[in-house]
Short mmCIF file of C-alpha atoms and ligand atoms in Angstrom, two decimals:
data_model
loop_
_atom_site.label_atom_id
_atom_site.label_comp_id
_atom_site.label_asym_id
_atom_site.label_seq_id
_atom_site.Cartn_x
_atom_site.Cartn_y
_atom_site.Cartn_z
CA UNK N 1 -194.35 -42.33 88.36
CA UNK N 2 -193.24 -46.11 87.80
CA UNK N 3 -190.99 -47.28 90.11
CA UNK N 4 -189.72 -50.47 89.98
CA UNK N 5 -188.43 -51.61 93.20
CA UNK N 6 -185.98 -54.59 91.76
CA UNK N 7 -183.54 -51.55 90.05
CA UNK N 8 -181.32 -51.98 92.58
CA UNK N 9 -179.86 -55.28 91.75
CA UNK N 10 -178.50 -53.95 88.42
CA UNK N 11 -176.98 -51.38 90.10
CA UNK N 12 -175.36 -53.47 92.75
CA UNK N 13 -174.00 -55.85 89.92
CA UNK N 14 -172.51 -53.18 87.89
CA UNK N 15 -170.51 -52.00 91.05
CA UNK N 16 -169.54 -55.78 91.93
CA UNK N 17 -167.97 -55.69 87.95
CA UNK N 18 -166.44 -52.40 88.68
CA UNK N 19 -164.45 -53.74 91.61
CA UNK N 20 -163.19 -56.89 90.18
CA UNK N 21 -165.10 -58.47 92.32
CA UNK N 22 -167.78 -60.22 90.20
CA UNK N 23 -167.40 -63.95 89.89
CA UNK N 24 -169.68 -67.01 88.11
CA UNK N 25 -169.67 -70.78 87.70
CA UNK N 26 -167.51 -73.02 85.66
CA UNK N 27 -168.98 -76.01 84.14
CA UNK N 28 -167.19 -79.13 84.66
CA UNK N 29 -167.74 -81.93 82.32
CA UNK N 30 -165.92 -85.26 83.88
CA UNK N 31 -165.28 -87.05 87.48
CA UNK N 32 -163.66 -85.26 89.87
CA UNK N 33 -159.87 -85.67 90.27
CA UNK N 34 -156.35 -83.64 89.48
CA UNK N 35 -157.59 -83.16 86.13
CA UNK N 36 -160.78 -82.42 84.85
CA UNK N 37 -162.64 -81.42 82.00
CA UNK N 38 -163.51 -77.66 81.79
CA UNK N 39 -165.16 -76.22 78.89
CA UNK N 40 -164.09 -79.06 76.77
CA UNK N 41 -160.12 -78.64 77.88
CA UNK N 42 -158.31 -81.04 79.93
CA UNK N 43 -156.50 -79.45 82.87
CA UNK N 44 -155.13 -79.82 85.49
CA UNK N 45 -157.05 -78.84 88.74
CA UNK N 46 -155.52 -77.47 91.88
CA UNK N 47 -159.04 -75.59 93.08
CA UNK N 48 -160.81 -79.12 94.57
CA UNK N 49 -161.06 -79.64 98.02
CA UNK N 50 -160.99 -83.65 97.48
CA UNK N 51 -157.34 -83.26 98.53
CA UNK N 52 -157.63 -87.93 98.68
CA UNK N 53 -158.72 -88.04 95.37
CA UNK N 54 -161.97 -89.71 96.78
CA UNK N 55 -164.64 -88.06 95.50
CA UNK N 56 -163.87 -89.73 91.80
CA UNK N 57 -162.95 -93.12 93.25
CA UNK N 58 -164.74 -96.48 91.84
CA UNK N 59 -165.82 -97.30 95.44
CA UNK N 60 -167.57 -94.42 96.63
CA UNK N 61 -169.64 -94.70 93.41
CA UNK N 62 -170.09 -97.99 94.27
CA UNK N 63 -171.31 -97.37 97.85
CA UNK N 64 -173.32 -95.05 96.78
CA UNK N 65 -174.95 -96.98 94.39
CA UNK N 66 -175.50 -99.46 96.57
CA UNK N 67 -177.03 -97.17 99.60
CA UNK N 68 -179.24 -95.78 96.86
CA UNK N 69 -180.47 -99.24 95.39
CA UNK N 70 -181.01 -100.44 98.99
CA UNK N 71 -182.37 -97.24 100.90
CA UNK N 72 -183.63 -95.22 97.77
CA UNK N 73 -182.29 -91.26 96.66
CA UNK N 74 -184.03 -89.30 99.44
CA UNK N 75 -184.24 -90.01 102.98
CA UNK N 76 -188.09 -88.60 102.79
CA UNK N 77 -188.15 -86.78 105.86
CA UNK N 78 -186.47 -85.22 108.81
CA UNK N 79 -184.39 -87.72 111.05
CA UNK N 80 -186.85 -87.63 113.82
CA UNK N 81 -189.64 -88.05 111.72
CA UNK N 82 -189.28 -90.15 108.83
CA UNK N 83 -185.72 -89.77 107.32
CA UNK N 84 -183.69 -91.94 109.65
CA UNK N 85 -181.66 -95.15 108.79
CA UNK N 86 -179.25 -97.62 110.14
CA UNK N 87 -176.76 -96.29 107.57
CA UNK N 88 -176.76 -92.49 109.27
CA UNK N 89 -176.18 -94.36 112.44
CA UNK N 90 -173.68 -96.29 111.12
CA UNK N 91 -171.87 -93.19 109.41
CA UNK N 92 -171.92 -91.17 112.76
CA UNK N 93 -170.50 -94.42 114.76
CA UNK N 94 -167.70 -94.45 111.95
CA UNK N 95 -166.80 -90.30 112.41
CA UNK N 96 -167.52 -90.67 116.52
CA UNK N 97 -164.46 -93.22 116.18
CA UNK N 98 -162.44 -91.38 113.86
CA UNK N 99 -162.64 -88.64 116.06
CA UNK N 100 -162.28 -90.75 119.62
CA UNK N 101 -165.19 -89.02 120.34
CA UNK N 102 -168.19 -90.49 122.77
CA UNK N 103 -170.65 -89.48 119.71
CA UNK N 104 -171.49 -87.65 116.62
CA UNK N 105 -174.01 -86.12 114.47
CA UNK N 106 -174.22 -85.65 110.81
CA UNK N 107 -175.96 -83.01 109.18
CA UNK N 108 -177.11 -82.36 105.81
CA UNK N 109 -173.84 -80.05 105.16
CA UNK N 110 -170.73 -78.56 107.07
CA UNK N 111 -172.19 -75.09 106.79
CA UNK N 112 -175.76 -76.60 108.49
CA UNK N 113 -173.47 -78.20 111.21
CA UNK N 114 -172.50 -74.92 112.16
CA UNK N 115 -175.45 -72.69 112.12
CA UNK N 116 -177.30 -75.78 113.57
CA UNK N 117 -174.26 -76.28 116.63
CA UNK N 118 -173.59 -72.72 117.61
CA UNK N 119 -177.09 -71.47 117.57
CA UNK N 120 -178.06 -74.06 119.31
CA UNK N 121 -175.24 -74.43 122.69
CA UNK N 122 -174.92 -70.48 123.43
CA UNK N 123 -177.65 -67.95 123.50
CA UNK N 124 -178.45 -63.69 124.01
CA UNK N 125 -176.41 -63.76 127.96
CA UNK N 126 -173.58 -65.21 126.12
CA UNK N 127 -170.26 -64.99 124.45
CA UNK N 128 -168.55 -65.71 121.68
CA UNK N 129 -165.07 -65.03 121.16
CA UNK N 130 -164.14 -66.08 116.69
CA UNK N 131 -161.23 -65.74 114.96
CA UNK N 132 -161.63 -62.39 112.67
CA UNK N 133 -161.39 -65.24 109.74
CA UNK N 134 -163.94 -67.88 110.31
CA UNK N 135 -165.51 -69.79 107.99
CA UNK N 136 -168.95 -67.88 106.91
CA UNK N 137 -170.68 -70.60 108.44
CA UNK N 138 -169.13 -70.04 112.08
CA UNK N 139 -169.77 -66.23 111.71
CA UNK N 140 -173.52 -66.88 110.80
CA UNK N 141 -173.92 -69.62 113.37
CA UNK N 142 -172.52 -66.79 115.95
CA UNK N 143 -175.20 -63.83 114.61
CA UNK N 144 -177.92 -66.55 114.42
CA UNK N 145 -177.56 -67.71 118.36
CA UNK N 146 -178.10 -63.73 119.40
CA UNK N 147 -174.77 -64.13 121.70
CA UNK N 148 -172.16 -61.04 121.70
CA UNK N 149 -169.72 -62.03 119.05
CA UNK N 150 -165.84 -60.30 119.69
CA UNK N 151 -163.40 -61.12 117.21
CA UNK N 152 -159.76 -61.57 117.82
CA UNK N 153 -157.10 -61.25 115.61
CA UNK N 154 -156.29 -63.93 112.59
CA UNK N 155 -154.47 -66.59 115.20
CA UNK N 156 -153.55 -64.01 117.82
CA UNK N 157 -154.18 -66.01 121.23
CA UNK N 158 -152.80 -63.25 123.14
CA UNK N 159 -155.50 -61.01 121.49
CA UNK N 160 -158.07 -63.89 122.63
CA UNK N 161 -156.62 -63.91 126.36
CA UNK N 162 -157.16 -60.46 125.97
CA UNK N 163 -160.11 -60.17 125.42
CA UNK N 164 -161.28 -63.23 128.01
CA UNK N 165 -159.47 -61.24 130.61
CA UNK N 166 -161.75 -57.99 129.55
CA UNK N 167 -164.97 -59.93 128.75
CA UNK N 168 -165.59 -63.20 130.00
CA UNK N 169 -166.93 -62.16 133.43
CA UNK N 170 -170.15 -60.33 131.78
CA UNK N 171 -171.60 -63.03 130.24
CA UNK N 172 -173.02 -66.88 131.25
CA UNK N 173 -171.82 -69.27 128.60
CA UNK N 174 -168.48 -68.45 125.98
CA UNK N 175 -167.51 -70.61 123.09
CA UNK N 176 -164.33 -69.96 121.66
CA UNK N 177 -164.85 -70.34 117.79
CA UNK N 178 -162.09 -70.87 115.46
CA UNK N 179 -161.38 -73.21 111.82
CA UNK N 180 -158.51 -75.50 112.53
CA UNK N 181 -157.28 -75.29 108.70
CA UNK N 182 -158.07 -71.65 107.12
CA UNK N 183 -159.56 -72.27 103.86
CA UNK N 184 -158.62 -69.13 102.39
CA UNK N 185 -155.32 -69.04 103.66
CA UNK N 186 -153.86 -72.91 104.62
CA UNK N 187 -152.25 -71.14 107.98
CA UNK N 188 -153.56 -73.78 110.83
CA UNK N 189 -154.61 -72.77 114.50
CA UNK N 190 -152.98 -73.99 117.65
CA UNK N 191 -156.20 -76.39 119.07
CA UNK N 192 -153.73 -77.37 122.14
CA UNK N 193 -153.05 -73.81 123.24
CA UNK N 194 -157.19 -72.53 122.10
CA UNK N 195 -158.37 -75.68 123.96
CA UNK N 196 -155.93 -74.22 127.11
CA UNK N 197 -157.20 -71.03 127.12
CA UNK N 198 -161.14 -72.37 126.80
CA UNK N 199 -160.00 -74.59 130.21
CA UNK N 200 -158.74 -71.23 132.09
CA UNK N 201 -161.78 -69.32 130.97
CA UNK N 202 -164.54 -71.64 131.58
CA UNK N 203 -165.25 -71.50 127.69
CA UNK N 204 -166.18 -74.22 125.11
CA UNK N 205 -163.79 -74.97 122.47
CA UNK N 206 -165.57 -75.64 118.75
CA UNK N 207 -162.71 -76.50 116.16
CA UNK N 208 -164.19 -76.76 112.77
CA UNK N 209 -161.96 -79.41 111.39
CA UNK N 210 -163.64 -79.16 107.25
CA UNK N 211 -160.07 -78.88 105.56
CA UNK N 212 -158.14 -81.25 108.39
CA UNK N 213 -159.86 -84.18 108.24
CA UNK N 214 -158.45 -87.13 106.59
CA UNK N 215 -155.65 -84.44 105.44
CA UNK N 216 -153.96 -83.97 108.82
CA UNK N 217 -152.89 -86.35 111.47
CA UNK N 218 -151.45 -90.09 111.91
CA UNK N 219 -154.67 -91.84 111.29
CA UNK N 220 -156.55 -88.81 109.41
CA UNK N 221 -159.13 -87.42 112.40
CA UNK N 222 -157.87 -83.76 112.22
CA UNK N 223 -155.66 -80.77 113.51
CA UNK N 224 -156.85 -81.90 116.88
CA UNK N 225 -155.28 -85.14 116.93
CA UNK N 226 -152.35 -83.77 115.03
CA UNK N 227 -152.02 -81.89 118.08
CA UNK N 228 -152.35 -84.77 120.17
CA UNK N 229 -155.75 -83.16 121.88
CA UNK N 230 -157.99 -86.20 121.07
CA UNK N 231 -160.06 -87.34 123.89
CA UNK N 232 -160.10 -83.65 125.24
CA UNK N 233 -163.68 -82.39 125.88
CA UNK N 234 -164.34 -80.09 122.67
CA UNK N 235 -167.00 -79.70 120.07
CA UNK N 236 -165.27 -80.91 116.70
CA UNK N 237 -167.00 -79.61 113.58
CA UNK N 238 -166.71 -80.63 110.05
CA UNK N 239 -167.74 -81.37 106.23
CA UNK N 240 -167.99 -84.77 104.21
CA UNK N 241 -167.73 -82.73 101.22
CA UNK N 242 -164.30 -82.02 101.08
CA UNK N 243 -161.44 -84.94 101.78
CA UNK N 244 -163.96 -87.22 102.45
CA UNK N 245 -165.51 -86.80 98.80
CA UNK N 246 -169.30 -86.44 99.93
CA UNK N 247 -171.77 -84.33 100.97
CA UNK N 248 -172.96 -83.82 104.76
CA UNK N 249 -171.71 -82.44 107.30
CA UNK N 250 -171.09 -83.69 111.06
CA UNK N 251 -170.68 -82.63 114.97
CA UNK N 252 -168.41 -84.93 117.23
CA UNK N 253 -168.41 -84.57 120.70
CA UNK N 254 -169.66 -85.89 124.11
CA UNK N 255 -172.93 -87.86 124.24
CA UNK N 256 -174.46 -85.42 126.61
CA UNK N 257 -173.51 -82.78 123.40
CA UNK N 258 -175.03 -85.24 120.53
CA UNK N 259 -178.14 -85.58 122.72
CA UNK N 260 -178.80 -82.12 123.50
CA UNK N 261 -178.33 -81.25 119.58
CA UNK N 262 -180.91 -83.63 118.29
CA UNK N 263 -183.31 -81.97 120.58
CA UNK N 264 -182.10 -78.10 119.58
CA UNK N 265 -180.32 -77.60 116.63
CA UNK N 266 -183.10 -76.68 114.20
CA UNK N 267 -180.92 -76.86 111.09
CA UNK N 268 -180.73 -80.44 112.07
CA UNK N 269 -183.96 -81.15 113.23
CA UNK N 270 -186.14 -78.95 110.48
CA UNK N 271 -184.76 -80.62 107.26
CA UNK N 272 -184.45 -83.47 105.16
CA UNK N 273 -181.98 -86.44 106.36
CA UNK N 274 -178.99 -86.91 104.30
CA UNK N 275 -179.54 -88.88 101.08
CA UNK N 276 -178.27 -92.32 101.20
CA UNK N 277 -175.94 -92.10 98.60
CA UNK N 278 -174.30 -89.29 100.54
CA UNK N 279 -174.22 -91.39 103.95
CA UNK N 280 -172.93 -94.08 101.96
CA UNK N 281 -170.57 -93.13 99.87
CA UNK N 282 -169.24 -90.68 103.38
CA UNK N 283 -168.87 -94.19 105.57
CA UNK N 284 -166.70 -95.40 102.45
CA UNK N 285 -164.64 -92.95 102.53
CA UNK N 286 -163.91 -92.95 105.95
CA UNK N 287 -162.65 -96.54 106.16
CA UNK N 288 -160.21 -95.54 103.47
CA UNK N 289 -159.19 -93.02 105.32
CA UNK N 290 -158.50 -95.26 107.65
CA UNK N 291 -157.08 -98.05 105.55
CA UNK N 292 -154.95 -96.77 103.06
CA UNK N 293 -152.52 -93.88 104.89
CA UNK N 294 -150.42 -93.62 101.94
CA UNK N 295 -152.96 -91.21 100.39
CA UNK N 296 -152.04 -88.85 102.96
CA UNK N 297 -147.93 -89.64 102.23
CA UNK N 298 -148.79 -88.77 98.83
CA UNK N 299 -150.59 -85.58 99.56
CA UNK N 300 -148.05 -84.38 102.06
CA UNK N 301 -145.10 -85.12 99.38
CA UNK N 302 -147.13 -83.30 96.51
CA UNK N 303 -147.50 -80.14 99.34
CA UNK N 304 -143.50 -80.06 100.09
CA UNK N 305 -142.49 -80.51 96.57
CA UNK N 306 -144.82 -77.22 95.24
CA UNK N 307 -143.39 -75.69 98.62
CA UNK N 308 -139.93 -76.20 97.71
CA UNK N 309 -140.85 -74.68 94.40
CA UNK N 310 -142.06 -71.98 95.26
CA UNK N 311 -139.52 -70.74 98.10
CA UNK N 312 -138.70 -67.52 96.38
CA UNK N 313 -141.94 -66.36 95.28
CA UNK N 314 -145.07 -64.88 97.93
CA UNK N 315 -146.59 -67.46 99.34
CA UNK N 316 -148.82 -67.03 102.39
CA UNK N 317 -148.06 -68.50 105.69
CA UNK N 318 -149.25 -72.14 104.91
CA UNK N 319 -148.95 -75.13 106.95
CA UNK N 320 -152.02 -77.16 104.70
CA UNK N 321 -152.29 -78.78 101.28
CA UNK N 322 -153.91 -75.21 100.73
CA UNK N 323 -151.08 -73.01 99.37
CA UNK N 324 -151.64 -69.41 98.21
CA UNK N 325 -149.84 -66.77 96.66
CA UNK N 326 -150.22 -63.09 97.04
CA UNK N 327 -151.18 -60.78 94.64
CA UNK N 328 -151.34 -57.02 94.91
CA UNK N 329 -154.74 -56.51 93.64
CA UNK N 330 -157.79 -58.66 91.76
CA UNK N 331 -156.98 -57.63 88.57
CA UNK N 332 -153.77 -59.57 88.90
CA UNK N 333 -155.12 -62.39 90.60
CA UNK N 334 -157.37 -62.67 87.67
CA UNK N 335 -154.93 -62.07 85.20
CA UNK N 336 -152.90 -65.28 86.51
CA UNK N 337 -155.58 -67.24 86.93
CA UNK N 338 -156.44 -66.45 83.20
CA UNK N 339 -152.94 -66.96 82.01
CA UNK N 340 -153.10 -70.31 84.44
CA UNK N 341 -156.62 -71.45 82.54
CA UNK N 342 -155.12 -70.68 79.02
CA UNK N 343 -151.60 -73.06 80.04
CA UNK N 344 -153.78 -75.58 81.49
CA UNK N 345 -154.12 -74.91 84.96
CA UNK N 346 -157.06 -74.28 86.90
CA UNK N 347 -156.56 -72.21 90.14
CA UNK N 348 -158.96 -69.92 91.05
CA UNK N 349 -158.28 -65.79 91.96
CA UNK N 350 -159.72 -65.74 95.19
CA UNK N 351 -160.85 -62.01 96.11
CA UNK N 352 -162.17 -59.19 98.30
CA UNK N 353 -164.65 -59.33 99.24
CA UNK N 354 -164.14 -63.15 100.10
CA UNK N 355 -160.64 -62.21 101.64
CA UNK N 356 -158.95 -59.23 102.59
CA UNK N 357 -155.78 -59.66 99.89
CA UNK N 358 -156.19 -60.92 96.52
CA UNK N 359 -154.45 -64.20 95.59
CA UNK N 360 -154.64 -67.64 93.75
CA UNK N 361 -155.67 -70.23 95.76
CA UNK N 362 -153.72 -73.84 94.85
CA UNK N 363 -155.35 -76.81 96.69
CA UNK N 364 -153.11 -79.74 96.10
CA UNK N 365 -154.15 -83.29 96.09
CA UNK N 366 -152.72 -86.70 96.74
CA UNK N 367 -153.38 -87.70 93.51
CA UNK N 368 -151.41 -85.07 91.62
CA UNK N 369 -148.24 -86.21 89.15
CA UNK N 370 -145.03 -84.98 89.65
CA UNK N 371 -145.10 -83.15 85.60
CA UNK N 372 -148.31 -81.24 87.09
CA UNK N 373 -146.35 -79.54 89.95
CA UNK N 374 -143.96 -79.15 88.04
CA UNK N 375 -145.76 -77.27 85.24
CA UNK N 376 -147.77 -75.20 87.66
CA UNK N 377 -144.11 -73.81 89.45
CA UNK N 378 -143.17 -73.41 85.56
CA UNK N 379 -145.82 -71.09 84.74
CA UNK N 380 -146.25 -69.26 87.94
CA UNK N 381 -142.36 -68.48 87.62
CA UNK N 382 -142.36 -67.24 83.91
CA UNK N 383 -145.47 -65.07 84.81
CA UNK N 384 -143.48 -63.28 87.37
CA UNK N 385 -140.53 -62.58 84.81
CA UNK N 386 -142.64 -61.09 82.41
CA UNK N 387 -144.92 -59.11 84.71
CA UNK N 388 -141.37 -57.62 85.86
CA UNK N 389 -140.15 -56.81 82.40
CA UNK N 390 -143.65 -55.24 82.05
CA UNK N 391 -143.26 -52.38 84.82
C1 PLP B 401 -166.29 -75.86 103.44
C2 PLP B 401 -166.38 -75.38 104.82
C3 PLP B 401 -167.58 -75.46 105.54
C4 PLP B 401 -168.87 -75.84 104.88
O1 PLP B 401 -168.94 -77.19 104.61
P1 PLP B 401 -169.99 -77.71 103.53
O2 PLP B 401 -170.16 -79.14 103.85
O3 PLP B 401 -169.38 -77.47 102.21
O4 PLP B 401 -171.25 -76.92 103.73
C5 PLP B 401 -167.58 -75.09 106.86
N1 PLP B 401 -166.46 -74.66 107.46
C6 PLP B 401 -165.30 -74.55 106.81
C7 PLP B 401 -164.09 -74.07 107.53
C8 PLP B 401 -165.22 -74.90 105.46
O5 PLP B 401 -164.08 -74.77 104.81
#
């Protein structure tokens, strides 16, 4: 009897096709930006997470070009080893004063940041108390440290008091764990009233700010300044890859907190220091962040007017340049999305098992033109009329 013991996979991914559920890349073939080439089309794209525009701009190239010329394309080597440079220290000054923050810490992606942060600050006699839905990264970080994980309901602070009042006594350490912009959803967490309840409790608070910063706030830093919570003692988590155009991730926090991570967060001490043309390109973007506010205007504009547009139609509880409309199961999520692709629209169906409900998932930027809103409401409204004539 042969048995071969890889069968399973093709079994697996016949079940994954059977559910709706399978997915695969798309090639892109130009810069970034509101529209891109796909598969030799020009459309318009509402599934980036560069909600500036950044990641296609002439001088982020150029930084990067410039770190590379100067510093080389790999950092060779661990930070503490061989990999460090002025320019990550220069990058992690830049997001400590974003942030008002005493320090920071970049790692070599948002989703190392977390594994890396979490596994490092709370350990098997502690607690962690996430919202049911975290970023993969958080929930990973959580299983990795070997703490008791409880999850509260999607935004439910009275679930989370809940649960403090039932839990927090058992255990030494408790981080409360939550995104501050969910990026399957757009709905934003209250940091003031988490970062209360973390007080009361004795608890850290970790925010991870990927989709909030240089989206939300007066000068770009997050849902935690937006909330007016800078300066508060917190553990603010994030991504360079997603407003800020880059690649990296970062911790900001106390110095005490920055110090203790170099020396035990192995996801940032066990692997390769960012590649220049990442740090560069990252500390570029952050001074036009800084600099040029009327990105944001723009963005927030683009988010009302597709808002507006969409009043009458299912949209989920949004408060985010990340606006996304129910469907009842995948097959009509992809079905729009299709119908979306083929009128020049790129969106994608976003699915179990990624998210409980099925839905299309429109990330607007600054940088989109009134006509593209405007066609994406058009399309999105005639699909509805003729999936109603249909039943
Ligand atoms: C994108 C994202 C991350 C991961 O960041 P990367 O830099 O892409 O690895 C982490 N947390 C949240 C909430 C995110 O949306």
């Amino acid at each position: 009897m042969s048995k071969n013991p890889y069968n399973w996979i093709e079994k697996s991914l016949t079940t994954i096709h059977r559910a709706n559920w399978y997915r695969s890349v798309q090639t892109i073939q130009s810069l970034p930006g509101s529209r891109i080439k796909l598969d030799g089309r020009s459309l318009v794209n509402f599934a980036s997470n560069d909600y500036l525009g950044l990641a296609g701009d002439d001088r982020l190239i150029e930084a990067a070009i410039e770190a590379t010329r100067e510093f080389g394309t790999g950092s060779s080597g661990s930070r503490l080893l061989s990999g460090h440079r002025q320019l990550h220290r220069d990058l992690e000054l830049a997001i400590a004063q974003l942030k008002q923050t005493e320090d920071a810490l970049v790692f070599s992606s948002g989703y190392l940041a977390n594994l890396g942060t979490i596994s490092a600050i709370v350990g098997s006699r502690d607690l962690i108390l996430s919202d049911e839905y975290n970023h993969s990264s958080l929930k990973n970080g959580a299983k990795l440290s070997g703490a008791e994980t409880i999850a509260y309901r999607h935004l439910d602070l009275k679930d989370l008091e809940d649960k403090l009042n039932l839990n927090r006594d058992k255990y030494r350490r408790c981080a409360i764990v939550s995104d501050s912009i969910f990026s399957m959803n757009g709905d934003i967490c209250q940091v003031k009233e988490l970062i209360k309840l973390a007080e009361k409790f004795d608890c850290m608070a970790i925010v991870d700010e990927a989709h909030a910063t240089g989206v939300m706030g007066e000068t770009g830093a997050g849902c935690v300044e937006y909330f007016g919570c800078s300066g508060k003692e917190l553990i603010q988590i994030g991504t360079l890859s997603k407003a800020l155009g880059s690649l990296g991730g970062y911790v900001a926090g106390s110095r005490l907190l920055i110090d203790f991570l170099r020396n035990r967060a192995p996801s940032w001490i066990y692997t390769t220091a960012l590649s220049p043309a990442d740090t560069g390109s990252a500390k570029r973007a952050i001074e036009i962040v800084k600099s040029e506010p009327q990105r944001r205007d723009r963005l927030w504009n683009n988010v009302k007017i597709l808002k507006q547009k969409l009043i009458n139609y299912p949209l989920l509880p949004s408060q985010s340049p990340i606006v996304c409309l129910g469907l009842n199961n995948p097959a009509l999520a992809l079905d729009l999305a299709d119908k979306l692709k083929s009128e020049g629209i790129f969106a994608p169906a976003i699915r179990p098992p990624t998210v409980p409900k099925s839905r299309i998932r429109f990330s607007i930027m600054a940088t989109h033109q009134p006509e593209e809103i405007e066609q994406l409401a058009t399309i999105i409204k005639r699909f509805y009329q003729t999936s109603k004539q249909e039943n």
